[in-house]
PDB file of C-alpha atoms in Angstrom:
ATOM      1  CA  MET A   1      77.526 -60.841 -53.451  1.00  0.00           C
ATOM      2  CA  ASN A   2      80.129 -61.043 -50.466  1.00  0.00           C
ATOM      3  CA  ALA A   3      79.391 -62.148 -46.876  1.00  0.00           C
ATOM      4  CA  VAL A   4      78.421 -58.714 -45.242  1.00  0.00           C
ATOM      5  CA  SER A   5      76.421 -57.773 -48.116  1.00  0.00           C
ATOM      6  CA  ARG A   6      73.839 -60.980 -47.563  1.00  0.00           C
ATOM      7  CA  LYS A   7      73.954 -60.065 -43.737  1.00  0.00           C
ATOM      8  CA  VAL A   8      72.872 -56.366 -44.464  1.00  0.00           C
ATOM      9  CA  SER A   9      70.307 -57.629 -46.932  1.00  0.00           C
ATOM     10  CA  LEU A  10      68.886 -60.543 -44.171  1.00  0.00           C
ATOM     11  CA  SER A  11      69.092 -57.859 -41.240  1.00  0.00           C
ATOM     12  CA  MET A  12      66.629 -55.260 -43.619  1.00  0.00           C
ATOM     13  CA  ALA A  13      64.190 -57.983 -44.893  1.00  0.00           C
ATOM     14  CA  LEU A  14      63.720 -58.886 -41.014  1.00  0.00           C
ATOM     15  CA  LEU A  15      63.079 -55.351 -39.906  1.00  0.00           C
ATOM     16  CA  ALA A  16      60.805 -55.005 -42.738  1.00  0.00           C
ATOM     17  CA  ALA A  17      58.924 -58.339 -41.966  1.00  0.00           C
ATOM     18  CA  LEU A  18      58.482 -57.128 -37.835  1.00  0.00           C
ATOM     19  CA  ALA A  19      57.299 -53.790 -39.319  1.00  0.00           C
ATOM     20  CA  LEU A  20      54.639 -55.686 -41.165  1.00  0.00           C
ATOM     21  CA  ALA A  21      53.523 -58.043 -38.502  1.00  0.00           C
ATOM     22  CA  PRO A  22      53.032 -56.636 -35.115  1.00  0.00           C
ATOM     23  CA  SER A  23      53.221 -58.496 -32.243  1.00  0.00           C
ATOM     24  CA  ALA A  24      50.062 -59.717 -30.591  1.00  0.00           C
ATOM     25  CA  HIS A  25      51.133 -57.543 -27.355  1.00  0.00           C
ATOM     26  CA  ALA A  26      51.585 -54.230 -29.384  1.00  0.00           C
ATOM     27  CA  GLN A  27      47.998 -55.573 -30.739  1.00  0.00           C
ATOM     28  CA  ASP A  28      46.447 -55.926 -27.531  1.00  0.00           C
ATOM     29  CA  ALA A  29      47.587 -52.059 -26.457  1.00  0.00           C
ATOM     30  CA  PHE A  30      45.452 -50.637 -28.849  1.00  0.00           C
ATOM     31  CA  GLN A  31      42.318 -52.897 -28.130  1.00  0.00           C
ATOM     32  CA  PRO A  32      40.438 -50.149 -25.328  1.00  0.00           C
ATOM     33  CA  PHE A  33      40.565 -47.731 -28.570  1.00  0.00           C
ATOM     34  CA  LYS A  34      37.520 -49.023 -30.058  1.00  0.00           C
ATOM     35  CA  GLN A  35      37.434 -46.266 -32.268  1.00  0.00           C
ATOM     36  CA  LEU A  36      40.260 -47.220 -33.900  1.00  0.00           C
ATOM     37  CA  GLU A  37      38.427 -50.098 -35.291  1.00  0.00           C
ATOM     38  CA  GLY A  38      36.937 -49.042 -37.795  1.00  0.00           C
ATOM     39  CA  THR A  39      34.952 -45.588 -38.853  1.00  0.00           C
ATOM     40  CA  PRO A  40      32.257 -44.314 -36.487  1.00  0.00           C
ATOM     41  CA  LYS A  41      28.762 -44.089 -37.390  1.00  0.00           C
ATOM     42  CA  MET A  42      27.705 -40.734 -38.189  1.00  0.00           C
ATOM     43  CA  PRO A  43      24.110 -39.838 -36.571  1.00  0.00           C
ATOM     44  CA  LYS A  44      21.527 -38.411 -38.442  1.00  0.00           C
ATOM     45  CA  LEU A  45      21.484 -34.524 -39.282  1.00  0.00           C
ATOM     46  CA  ASN A  46      17.813 -34.180 -37.563  1.00  0.00           C
ATOM     47  CA  ALA A  47      18.891 -36.042 -34.247  1.00  0.00           C
ATOM     48  CA  PHE A  48      20.807 -32.053 -33.601  1.00  0.00           C
ATOM     49  CA  THR A  49      18.134 -30.039 -34.724  1.00  0.00           C
ATOM     50  CA  ALA A  50      17.134 -27.806 -32.023  1.00  0.00           C
ATOM     51  CA  PRO A  51      13.851 -27.909 -30.115  1.00  0.00           C
ATOM     52  CA  SER A  52      11.034 -25.152 -31.386  1.00  0.00           C
ATOM     53  CA  ALA A  53      11.155 -21.742 -29.216  1.00  0.00           C
ATOM     54  CA  ARG A  54       8.505 -21.790 -26.723  1.00  0.00           C
ATOM     55  CA  LYS A  55       5.682 -19.093 -27.666  1.00  0.00           C
ATOM     56  CA  VAL A  56       5.852 -16.297 -25.625  1.00  0.00           C
ATOM     57  CA  PRO A  57       2.068 -14.561 -25.143  1.00  0.00           C
ATOM     58  CA  ALA A  58       1.442 -11.231 -26.424  1.00  0.00           C
ATOM     59  CA  LEU A  59       1.448  -8.171 -24.067  1.00  0.00           C
ATOM     60  CA  ARG A  60      -2.224  -7.204 -23.543  1.00  0.00           C
ATOM     61  CA  ASP A  61      -3.345  -3.208 -23.243  1.00  0.00           C
ATOM     62  CA  VAL A  62      -4.764  -2.746 -19.661  1.00  0.00           C
ATOM     63  CA  THR A  63      -6.609   0.550 -18.695  1.00  0.00           C
ATOM     64  CA  LEU A  64      -7.109   1.208 -14.951  1.00  0.00           C
ATOM     65  CA  GLU A  65      -9.225   4.315 -13.472  1.00  0.00           C
ATOM     66  CA  ALA A  66     -10.354   5.095  -9.937  1.00  0.00           C
ATOM     67  CA  LYS A  67     -13.496   7.138  -8.700  1.00  0.00           C
ATOM     68  CA  LEU A  68     -13.780   8.671  -5.410  1.00  0.00           C
ATOM     69  CA  THR A  69     -17.382   7.047  -5.181  1.00  0.00           C
ATOM     70  CA  ALA A  70     -19.012   4.485  -7.527  1.00  0.00           C
ATOM     71  CA  ASP A  71     -21.273   7.837  -9.288  1.00  0.00           C
ATOM     72  CA  GLY A  72     -18.111   9.612  -9.148  1.00  0.00           C
ATOM     73  CA  THR A  73     -16.098  10.477 -12.342  1.00  0.00           C
ATOM     74  CA  SER A  74     -12.756   9.118 -13.311  1.00  0.00           C
ATOM     75  CA  LEU A  75     -10.003  11.190 -11.272  1.00  0.00           C
ATOM     76  CA  GLN A  76      -7.231  13.029 -13.701  1.00  0.00           C
ATOM     77  CA  THR A  77      -4.416  12.995 -11.523  1.00  0.00           C
ATOM     78  CA  GLY A  78      -2.950  12.806  -8.126  1.00  0.00           C
ATOM     79  CA  LEU A  79      -3.328   8.969  -8.604  1.00  0.00           C
ATOM     80  CA  ASN A  80      -0.368   6.402  -7.971  1.00  0.00           C
ATOM     81  CA  TRP A  81      -0.877   3.154  -9.329  1.00  0.00           C
ATOM     82  CA  ARG A  82       1.104  -0.305  -8.203  1.00  0.00           C
ATOM     83  CA  VAL A  83       0.976  -3.539 -10.061  1.00  0.00           C
ATOM     84  CA  PHE A  84       2.642  -6.541  -8.357  1.00  0.00           C
ATOM     85  CA  SER A  85       2.907 -10.200  -9.461  1.00  0.00           C
ATOM     86  CA  PRO A  86       0.912 -12.696  -6.918  1.00  0.00           C
ATOM     87  CA  SER A  87       4.185 -14.664  -6.213  1.00  0.00           C
ATOM     88  CA  ALA A  88       6.330 -13.489  -3.637  1.00  0.00           C
ATOM     89  CA  GLY A  89       9.775 -12.526  -4.267  1.00  0.00           C
ATOM     90  CA  PRO A  90      13.369 -14.362  -2.858  1.00  0.00           C
ATOM     91  CA  ASP A  91      12.760 -11.474  -0.114  1.00  0.00           C
ATOM     92  CA  GLY A  92       9.322 -12.200   0.738  1.00  0.00           C
ATOM     93  CA  LYS A  93       7.711  -9.607  -0.882  1.00  0.00           C
ATOM     94  CA  LEU A  94       5.399  -9.335  -4.077  1.00  0.00           C
ATOM     95  CA  GLN A  95       7.343  -8.160  -6.706  1.00  0.00           C
ATOM     96  CA  LEU A  96       6.368  -4.579  -8.447  1.00  0.00           C
ATOM     97  CA  VAL A  97       6.298  -5.315 -12.367  1.00  0.00           C
ATOM     98  CA  ALA A  98       4.572  -2.125 -13.381  1.00  0.00           C
ATOM     99  CA  SER A  99       3.654   1.332 -12.042  1.00  0.00           C
ATOM    100  CA  SER A 100       2.213   5.008 -12.977  1.00  0.00           C
ATOM    101  CA  GLU A 101       1.140   8.349 -11.898  1.00  0.00           C
ATOM    102  CA  GLY A 102      -1.344  11.013 -12.943  1.00  0.00           C
ATOM    103  CA  GLY A 103      -4.953   9.416 -13.662  1.00  0.00           C
ATOM    104  CA  GLU A 104      -6.393   6.727 -15.184  1.00  0.00           C
ATOM    105  CA  ALA A 105      -3.140   4.190 -15.756  1.00  0.00           C
ATOM    106  CA  HIS A 106      -2.261   2.512 -19.472  1.00  0.00           C
ATOM    107  CA  LEU A 107      -0.365  -0.565 -19.475  1.00  0.00           C
ATOM    108  CA  GLN A 108       1.074  -3.551 -20.908  1.00  0.00           C
ATOM    109  CA  LEU A 109       0.796  -6.701 -18.844  1.00  0.00           C
ATOM    110  CA  ALA A 110       1.345 -10.309 -20.326  1.00  0.00           C
ATOM    111  CA  PRO A 111      -1.070 -12.695 -19.428  1.00  0.00           C
ATOM    112  CA  GLY A 112      -1.845 -13.654 -16.010  1.00  0.00           C
ATOM    113  CA  ASP A 113      -3.022 -12.965 -12.587  1.00  0.00           C
ATOM    114  CA  TYR A 114      -1.825  -9.493 -10.625  1.00  0.00           C
ATOM    115  CA  PHE A 115      -2.600  -7.164  -7.492  1.00  0.00           C
ATOM    116  CA  VAL A 116      -3.030  -3.948  -8.381  1.00  0.00           C
ATOM    117  CA  ASN A 117      -3.003  -0.881  -5.658  1.00  0.00           C
ATOM    118  CA  VAL A 118      -4.054   2.526  -6.139  1.00  0.00           C
ATOM    119  CA  ALA A 119      -3.281   5.353  -3.750  1.00  0.00           C
ATOM    120  CA  PHE A 120      -4.897   9.117  -3.706  1.00  0.00           C
ATOM    121  CA  GLY A 121      -3.054  10.717  -1.036  1.00  0.00           C
ATOM    122  CA  ARG A 122      -3.530   8.589   2.356  1.00  0.00           C
ATOM    123  CA  ALA A 123      -6.390   7.148   0.579  1.00  0.00           C
ATOM    124  CA  GLY A 124      -6.223   3.914  -1.204  1.00  0.00           C
ATOM    125  CA  ILE A 125      -7.521   0.388  -2.200  1.00  0.00           C
ATOM    126  CA  THR A 126      -5.798  -3.150  -3.328  1.00  0.00           C
ATOM    127  CA  LYS A 127      -7.579  -4.929  -6.028  1.00  0.00           C
ATOM    128  CA  ARG A 128      -6.921  -8.419  -8.203  1.00  0.00           C
ATOM    129  CA  LEU A 129      -6.454  -8.313 -11.746  1.00  0.00           C
ATOM    130  CA  SER A 130      -6.700 -11.380 -14.153  1.00  0.00           C
ATOM    131  CA  VAL A 131      -5.179 -10.466 -17.873  1.00  0.00           C
ATOM    132  CA  PRO A 132      -6.570 -13.286 -20.450  1.00  0.00           C
ATOM    133  CA  GLU A 133      -4.454 -14.383 -23.767  1.00  0.00           C
ATOM    134  CA  ASN A 134      -7.717 -13.808 -25.554  1.00  0.00           C
ATOM    135  CA  GLY A 135     -10.560 -11.715 -25.882  1.00  0.00           C
ATOM    136  CA  ASP A 136     -10.926  -8.132 -24.758  1.00  0.00           C
ATOM    137  CA  VAL A 137      -9.466  -6.857 -21.424  1.00  0.00           C
ATOM    138  CA  LYS A 138     -12.134  -4.577 -19.932  1.00  0.00           C
ATOM    139  CA  LYS A 139     -11.267  -1.622 -18.116  1.00  0.00           C
ATOM    140  CA  LEU A 140     -10.981  -2.031 -14.345  1.00  0.00           C
ATOM    141  CA  SER A 141     -12.342   0.577 -12.218  1.00  0.00           C
ATOM    142  CA  PHE A 142     -11.753   1.021  -8.509  1.00  0.00           C
ATOM    143  CA  VAL A 143     -14.237   2.839  -6.117  1.00  0.00           C
ATOM    144  CA  LEU A 144     -11.657   4.691  -3.383  1.00  0.00           C
ATOM    145  CA  ASP A 145     -14.602   5.866  -0.932  1.00  0.00           C
ATOM    146  CA  ALA A 146     -12.291   8.876   0.081  1.00  0.00           C
ATOM    147  CA  GLY A 147     -12.777  12.400   0.764  1.00  0.00           C
ATOM    148  CA  GLY A 148     -10.814  15.204   1.720  1.00  0.00           C
ATOM    149  CA  LEU A 149      -9.782  16.813   4.688  1.00  0.00           C
ATOM    150  CA  VAL A 150      -8.359  20.956   5.665  1.00  0.00           C
ATOM    151  CA  LEU A 151      -7.281  21.697   8.839  1.00  0.00           C
ATOM    152  CA  ASN A 152      -6.845  25.484  10.561  1.00  0.00           C
ATOM    153  CA  ALA A 153      -7.108  26.534  14.182  1.00  0.00           C
ATOM    154  CA  VAL A 154      -7.309  29.869  16.035  1.00  0.00           C
ATOM    155  CA  ALA A 155      -6.657  31.301  19.350  1.00  0.00           C
ATOM    156  CA  GLY A 156      -9.909  32.223  21.489  1.00  0.00           C
ATOM    157  CA  THR A 157     -12.306  32.914  19.213  1.00  0.00           C
ATOM    158  CA  ASP A 158     -11.072  34.396  16.089  1.00  0.00           C
ATOM    159  CA  GLN A 159      -7.070  35.027  16.991  1.00  0.00           C
ATOM    160  CA  ARG A 160      -5.306  34.085  13.694  1.00  0.00           C
ATOM    161  CA  ILE A 161      -2.510  31.822  14.395  1.00  0.00           C
ATOM    162  CA  GLN A 162       0.675  31.823  12.470  1.00  0.00           C
ATOM    163  CA  ALA A 163       1.111  28.728  10.199  1.00  0.00           C
ATOM    164  CA  ASN A 164       4.595  27.895  11.401  1.00  0.00           C
ATOM    165  CA  LYS A 165       3.516  27.776  15.041  1.00  0.00           C
ATOM    166  CA  LEU A 166       0.529  25.332  14.043  1.00  0.00           C
ATOM    167  CA  LYS A 167       0.763  21.710  13.263  1.00  0.00           C
ATOM    168  CA  PHE A 168      -1.717  18.583  13.439  1.00  0.00           C
ATOM    169  CA  SER A 169      -1.789  14.819  13.611  1.00  0.00           C
ATOM    170  CA  ILE A 170      -4.051  12.685  12.133  1.00  0.00           C
ATOM    171  CA  TYR A 171      -5.076   9.280  14.504  1.00  0.00           C
ATOM    172  CA  SER A 172      -7.419   6.747  13.222  1.00  0.00           C
ATOM    173  CA  ALA A 173     -10.641   7.039  15.667  1.00  0.00           C
ATOM    174  CA  GLU A 174     -10.165   3.116  16.866  1.00  0.00           C
ATOM    175  CA  VAL A 175      -8.542   3.093  20.355  1.00  0.00           C
ATOM    176  CA  ARG A 176      -6.016  -0.058  20.461  1.00  0.00           C
ATOM    177  CA  GLU A 177      -5.750  -2.282  23.366  1.00  0.00           C
ATOM    178  CA  ASP A 178      -2.979  -0.447  24.963  1.00  0.00           C
ATOM    179  CA  GLY A 179      -4.797   2.482  25.162  1.00  0.00           C
ATOM    180  CA  GLU A 180      -3.089   4.258  21.860  1.00  0.00           C
ATOM    181  CA  ARG A 181      -4.261   4.832  18.559  1.00  0.00           C
ATOM    182  CA  ALA A 182      -2.785   4.320  15.089  1.00  0.00           C
ATOM    183  CA  LEU A 183      -0.896   7.707  14.027  1.00  0.00           C
ATOM    184  CA  VAL A 184      -2.165   7.911  10.098  1.00  0.00           C
ATOM    185  CA  MET A 185      -0.431  10.918   9.485  1.00  0.00           C
ATOM    186  CA  ALA A 186       2.183  13.638  11.336  1.00  0.00           C
ATOM    187  CA  ASN A 187       3.003  16.978  10.862  1.00  0.00           C
ATOM    188  CA  VAL A 188       0.128  18.329   8.765  1.00  0.00           C
ATOM    189  CA  LYS A 189       0.266  21.876   7.944  1.00  0.00           C
ATOM    190  CA  PRO A 190      -2.932  24.035   8.177  1.00  0.00           C
ATOM    191  CA  ASN A 191      -4.772  24.773   4.788  1.00  0.00           C
ATOM    192  CA  THR A 192      -3.517  21.621   3.187  1.00  0.00           C
ATOM    193  CA  ILE A 193      -5.643  19.145   1.458  1.00  0.00           C
ATOM    194  CA  ILE A 194      -5.320  15.427   3.150  1.00  0.00           C
ATOM    195  CA  ARG A 195      -6.878  12.866   0.698  1.00  0.00           C
ATOM    196  CA  LEU A 196      -8.366  10.329   3.286  1.00  0.00           C
ATOM    197  CA  ASN A 197     -10.399   6.818   3.140  1.00  0.00           C
ATOM    198  CA  THR A 198     -14.160   7.515   4.374  1.00  0.00           C
ATOM    199  CA  GLY A 199     -14.260   7.281   8.241  1.00  0.00           C
ATOM    200  CA  THR A 200     -14.154   8.835  11.561  1.00  0.00           C
ATOM    201  CA  TYR A 201     -10.627  10.212  12.484  1.00  0.00           C
ATOM    202  CA  HIS A 202      -9.333  11.903  15.593  1.00  0.00           C
ATOM    203  CA  ILE A 203      -7.220  14.936  14.995  1.00  0.00           C
ATOM    204  CA  VAL A 204      -4.839  16.920  17.451  1.00  0.00           C
ATOM    205  CA  SER A 205      -4.098  20.459  17.098  1.00  0.00           C
ATOM    206  CA  GLU A 206      -0.912  21.539  18.485  1.00  0.00           C
ATOM    207  CA  TYR A 207      -0.245  25.788  18.742  1.00  0.00           C
ATOM    208  CA  GLY A 208       3.430  26.099  19.750  1.00  0.00           C
ATOM    209  CA  ASP A 209       5.954  23.243  21.237  1.00  0.00           C
ATOM    210  CA  ILE A 210       4.699  23.740  24.802  1.00  0.00           C
ATOM    211  CA  ASN A 211       1.418  22.814  26.613  1.00  0.00           C
ATOM    212  CA  ALA A 212      -1.138  24.299  24.045  1.00  0.00           C
ATOM    213  CA  SER A 213      -3.489  21.595  22.170  1.00  0.00           C
ATOM    214  CA  VAL A 214      -6.696  20.236  21.381  1.00  0.00           C
ATOM    215  CA  ARG A 215      -8.706  17.615  19.906  1.00  0.00           C
ATOM    216  CA  ALA A 216     -11.530  16.634  18.080  1.00  0.00           C
ATOM    217  CA  ASP A 217     -13.068  13.710  15.712  1.00  0.00           C
ATOM    218  CA  LEU A 218     -13.942  14.853  12.497  1.00  0.00           C
ATOM    219  CA  GLN A 219     -15.730  12.675   9.783  1.00  0.00           C
ATOM    220  CA  VAL A 220     -14.490  12.249   5.940  1.00  0.00           C
ATOM    221  CA  GLU A 221     -17.293  11.565   3.616  1.00  0.00           C
ATOM    222  CA  ALA A 222     -16.684  10.467   0.288  1.00  0.00           C
ATOM    223  CA  GLY A 223     -16.155  12.522  -2.421  1.00  0.00           C
ATOM    224  CA  LYS A 224     -16.174  15.533  -0.457  1.00  0.00           C
ATOM    225  CA  LEU A 225     -13.460  18.219   1.214  1.00  0.00           C
ATOM    226  CA  THR A 226     -14.682  18.735   4.725  1.00  0.00           C
ATOM    227  CA  GLU A 227     -12.987  21.702   6.160  1.00  0.00           C
ATOM    228  CA  ALA A 228     -12.656  22.232  10.037  1.00  0.00           C
ATOM    229  CA  THR A 229     -11.049  25.298  12.225  1.00  0.00           C
ATOM    230  CA  LEU A 230     -10.439  24.040  15.958  1.00  0.00           C
ATOM    231  CA  GLN A 231     -10.115  26.481  18.712  1.00  0.00           C
ATOM    232  CA  HIS A 232      -7.164  26.744  21.035  1.00  0.00           C
ATOM    233  CA  LYS A 233      -7.326  28.314  24.646  1.00  0.00           C
ATOM    234  CA  ALA A 234      -3.980  29.965  24.108  1.00  0.00           C
ATOM    235  CA  ALA A 235      -1.936  32.789  23.664  1.00  0.00           C
ATOM    236  CA  GLN A 236       1.605  34.058  22.725  1.00  0.00           C
ATOM    237  CA  ILE A 237       3.508  35.185  25.898  1.00  0.00           C
ATOM    238  CA  THR A 238       7.080  37.256  25.500  1.00  0.00           C
ATOM    239  CA  LEU A 239       8.604  37.658  29.060  1.00  0.00           C
ATOM    240  CA  LYS A 240      11.131  40.331  29.617  1.00  0.00           C
ATOM    241  CA  LEU A 241      13.525  40.936  32.608  1.00  0.00           C
ATOM    242  CA  VAL A 242      14.049  44.833  32.632  1.00  0.00           C
ATOM    243  CA  SER A 243      15.532  47.722  34.959  1.00  0.00           C
ATOM    244  CA  GLN A 244      12.853  49.749  35.103  1.00  0.00           C
ATOM    245  CA  HIS A 245       8.829  49.794  33.318  1.00  0.00           C
ATOM    246  CA  GLY A 246       9.399  50.014  29.204  1.00  0.00           C
ATOM    247  CA  GLY A 247      13.027  49.453  29.521  1.00  0.00           C
ATOM    248  CA  GLU A 248      14.979  47.537  27.384  1.00  0.00           C
ATOM    249  CA  ALA A 249      15.197  43.458  28.046  1.00  0.00           C
ATOM    250  CA  VAL A 250      18.332  42.702  30.255  1.00  0.00           C
ATOM    251  CA  ALA A 251      20.450  39.992  28.333  1.00  0.00           C
ATOM    252  CA  ASP A 252      21.789  36.818  29.697  1.00  0.00           C
ATOM    253  CA  THR A 253      19.107  35.848  31.606  1.00  0.00           C
ATOM    254  CA  ALA A 254      17.904  32.688  32.246  1.00  0.00           C
ATOM    255  CA  TRP A 255      14.193  31.716  32.606  1.00  0.00           C
ATOM    256  CA  SER A 256      12.122  29.197  33.889  1.00  0.00           C
ATOM    257  CA  VAL A 257       8.008  29.217  33.577  1.00  0.00           C
ATOM    258  CA  LEU A 258       5.670  27.130  35.986  1.00  0.00           C
ATOM    259  CA  THR A 259       2.345  26.309  36.400  1.00  0.00           C
ATOM    260  CA  ALA A 260       0.146  27.197  39.258  1.00  0.00           C
ATOM    261  CA  GLY A 261       1.175  23.841  40.603  1.00  0.00           C
ATOM    262  CA  GLY A 262       4.824  24.327  40.250  1.00  0.00           C
ATOM    263  CA  ASP A 263       5.361  22.068  37.280  1.00  0.00           C
ATOM    264  CA  VAL A 264       8.346  23.662  34.866  1.00  0.00           C
ATOM    265  CA  VAL A 265       7.003  23.784  31.494  1.00  0.00           C
ATOM    266  CA  SER A 266       9.881  26.232  29.711  1.00  0.00           C
ATOM    267  CA  GLU A 267      13.158  27.241  30.474  1.00  0.00           C
ATOM    268  CA  SER A 268      15.452  29.270  28.022  1.00  0.00           C
ATOM    269  CA  VAL A 269      18.289  31.575  28.255  1.00  0.00           C
ATOM    270  CA  SER A 270      17.706  34.678  26.303  1.00  0.00           C
ATOM    271  CA  ALA A 271      17.272  38.674  26.921  1.00  0.00           C
ATOM    272  CA  PHE A 272      13.647  37.554  26.139  1.00  0.00           C
ATOM    273  CA  THR A 273      11.570  34.768  25.512  1.00  0.00           C
ATOM    274  CA  THR A 274       8.672  34.141  23.284  1.00  0.00           C
ATOM    275  CA  MET A 275       6.611  30.731  23.858  1.00  0.00           C
ATOM    276  CA  VAL A 276       2.686  29.887  23.624  1.00  0.00           C
ATOM    277  CA  LEU A 277       1.222  28.616  26.684  1.00  0.00           C
ATOM    278  CA  ALA A 278      -2.366  27.376  27.263  1.00  0.00           C
ATOM    279  CA  GLU A 279      -4.653  29.983  29.576  1.00  0.00           C
ATOM    280  CA  GLY A 280      -4.168  29.570  32.991  1.00  0.00           C
ATOM    281  CA  GLU A 281      -2.236  30.659  36.277  1.00  0.00           C
ATOM    282  CA  TYR A 282       1.881  30.917  35.511  1.00  0.00           C
ATOM    283  CA  THR A 283       4.939  32.110  37.443  1.00  0.00           C
ATOM    284  CA  ALA A 284       8.151  33.676  35.444  1.00  0.00           C
ATOM    285  CA  VAL A 285      11.223  32.672  37.027  1.00  0.00           C
ATOM    286  CA  ALA A 286      14.248  34.989  35.921  1.00  0.00           C
ATOM    287  CA  ARG A 287      18.017  34.917  37.031  1.00  0.00           C
ATOM    288  CA  ASN A 288      20.523  37.747  36.104  1.00  0.00           C
ATOM    289  CA  LYS A 289      24.054  37.392  37.293  1.00  0.00           C
ATOM    290  CA  ASP A 290      22.997  34.798  40.474  1.00  0.00           C
ATOM    291  CA  LYS A 291      19.614  37.122  41.141  1.00  0.00           C
ATOM    292  CA  ILE A 292      16.496  35.734  41.236  1.00  0.00           C
ATOM    293  CA  TYR A 293      13.320  37.990  40.078  1.00  0.00           C
ATOM    294  CA  GLN A 294       9.846  36.292  39.487  1.00  0.00           C
ATOM    295  CA  ARG A 295       6.563  37.255  38.700  1.00  0.00           C
ATOM    296  CA  GLU A 296       2.862  35.892  38.536  1.00  0.00           C
ATOM    297  CA  PHE A 297       1.316  35.839  35.268  1.00  0.00           C
ATOM    298  CA  THR A 298      -2.368  35.047  33.680  1.00  0.00           C
ATOM    299  CA  VAL A 299      -2.890  33.809  30.081  1.00  0.00           C
ATOM    300  CA  GLN A 300      -6.005  34.460  28.805  1.00  0.00           C
ATOM    301  CA  SER A 301      -7.067  32.716  25.246  1.00  0.00           C
ATOM    302  CA  GLY A 302      -6.381  34.706  22.031  1.00  0.00           C
ATOM    303  CA  LYS A 303      -4.690  38.127  24.028  1.00  0.00           C
ATOM    304  CA  ASN A 304      -1.084  37.327  23.057  1.00  0.00           C
ATOM    305  CA  ALA A 305       1.062  39.771  25.720  1.00  0.00           C
ATOM    306  CA  ASP A 306       4.346  40.969  26.549  1.00  0.00           C
ATOM    307  CA  ILE A 307       5.132  40.280  30.489  1.00  0.00           C
ATOM    308  CA  GLU A 308       7.515  42.831  32.237  1.00  0.00           C
ATOM    309  CA  VAL A 309       9.552  41.503  35.418  1.00  0.00           C
ATOM    310  CA  SER A 310      10.950  44.508  37.080  1.00  0.00           C
ATOM    311  CA  MET A 311      14.099  44.295  38.888  1.00  0.00           C
ATOM    312  CA  LYS A 312      13.036  47.344  40.725  1.00  0.00           C
ATOM    313  CA  GLU A 313       9.375  46.611  41.869  1.00  0.00           C
ATOM    314  CA  GLN A 314      10.921  43.622  44.048  1.00  0.00           C
ATOM    315  CA  GLN A 315      13.325  42.413  46.456  1.00  0.00           C
ATOM    316  CA  ALA A 316      15.582  40.401  44.622  1.00  0.00           C
ATOM    317  CA  SER A 317      16.814  36.862  46.389  1.00  0.00           C
ATOM    318  CA  VAL A 318      20.476  35.628  45.861  1.00  0.00           C
ATOM    319  CA  VAL A 319      21.218  32.630  44.685  1.00  0.00           C
ATOM    320  CA  GLY A 320      22.631  29.653  47.514  1.00  0.00           C
ATOM    321  CA  GLN A 321      21.629  32.511  50.356  1.00  0.00           C
ATOM    322  CA  ASP A 322      19.140  31.529  52.895  1.00  0.00           C
TER     323      ASP A 322
END
């Protein structure tokens, strides 16, 4: 073997020795990685076993009924049921968990406590309901202690009033500190059944939209339908400006109606104007082409009338003239 070959062999052996015996510095570089020191111990299989699922209680069948009186029969229509959680939601309100409409309510609820509200028209009541996990769930009965009210009105003693000219408002009987009553229901149409809790109510009937109104206190009894007819002292009046008696109404006429005390109760612009007024003394003022005509007239309860303001039977005054 020549010198060159010996040198190459020595170099190869030196490189092999270095590869088999790493330096202390190289060994220290791997010390932080403990997992390289040996095979990690595998955990037991049962260490990863998922905990058993929480048992969810079964839903229970719940039946709710409502009666007008304690000894009455269960209502089969017109009921609105609402079931709420006793805990308030993020908005501060009780959360609705179930609802039903009609007669008896048949619901499925999880065991726990609830608030149940049932409404029958404007009548209603709220009770607490506890649904047990086991045992029988008894039917929960609500006694509304409610009745019905039907309102109507006439003008004079028996003058029928058109339904579209008549409306009612229902207020509580109690007067608040500010002198007002709490409004229970507005714009009630005649001959409509209104369901209310037992008690006394203050009724306001309005005939037309000017000054014909009447008030009354009415009693609603549990399980009964109260029908009441209020009496208006008013009549429907039609005003016309005519060039002669029985003539056609003059177009483009501006009307003002004043009470005996001079208060304006109505203003309009038309050939003729129709309105409902409470009985009493009034003055009709008609303005046409810068001329003013007027006439005094009387409204009698229940006696509808056409009132003519004649352009010939009186001296017209000119607007702006002394």
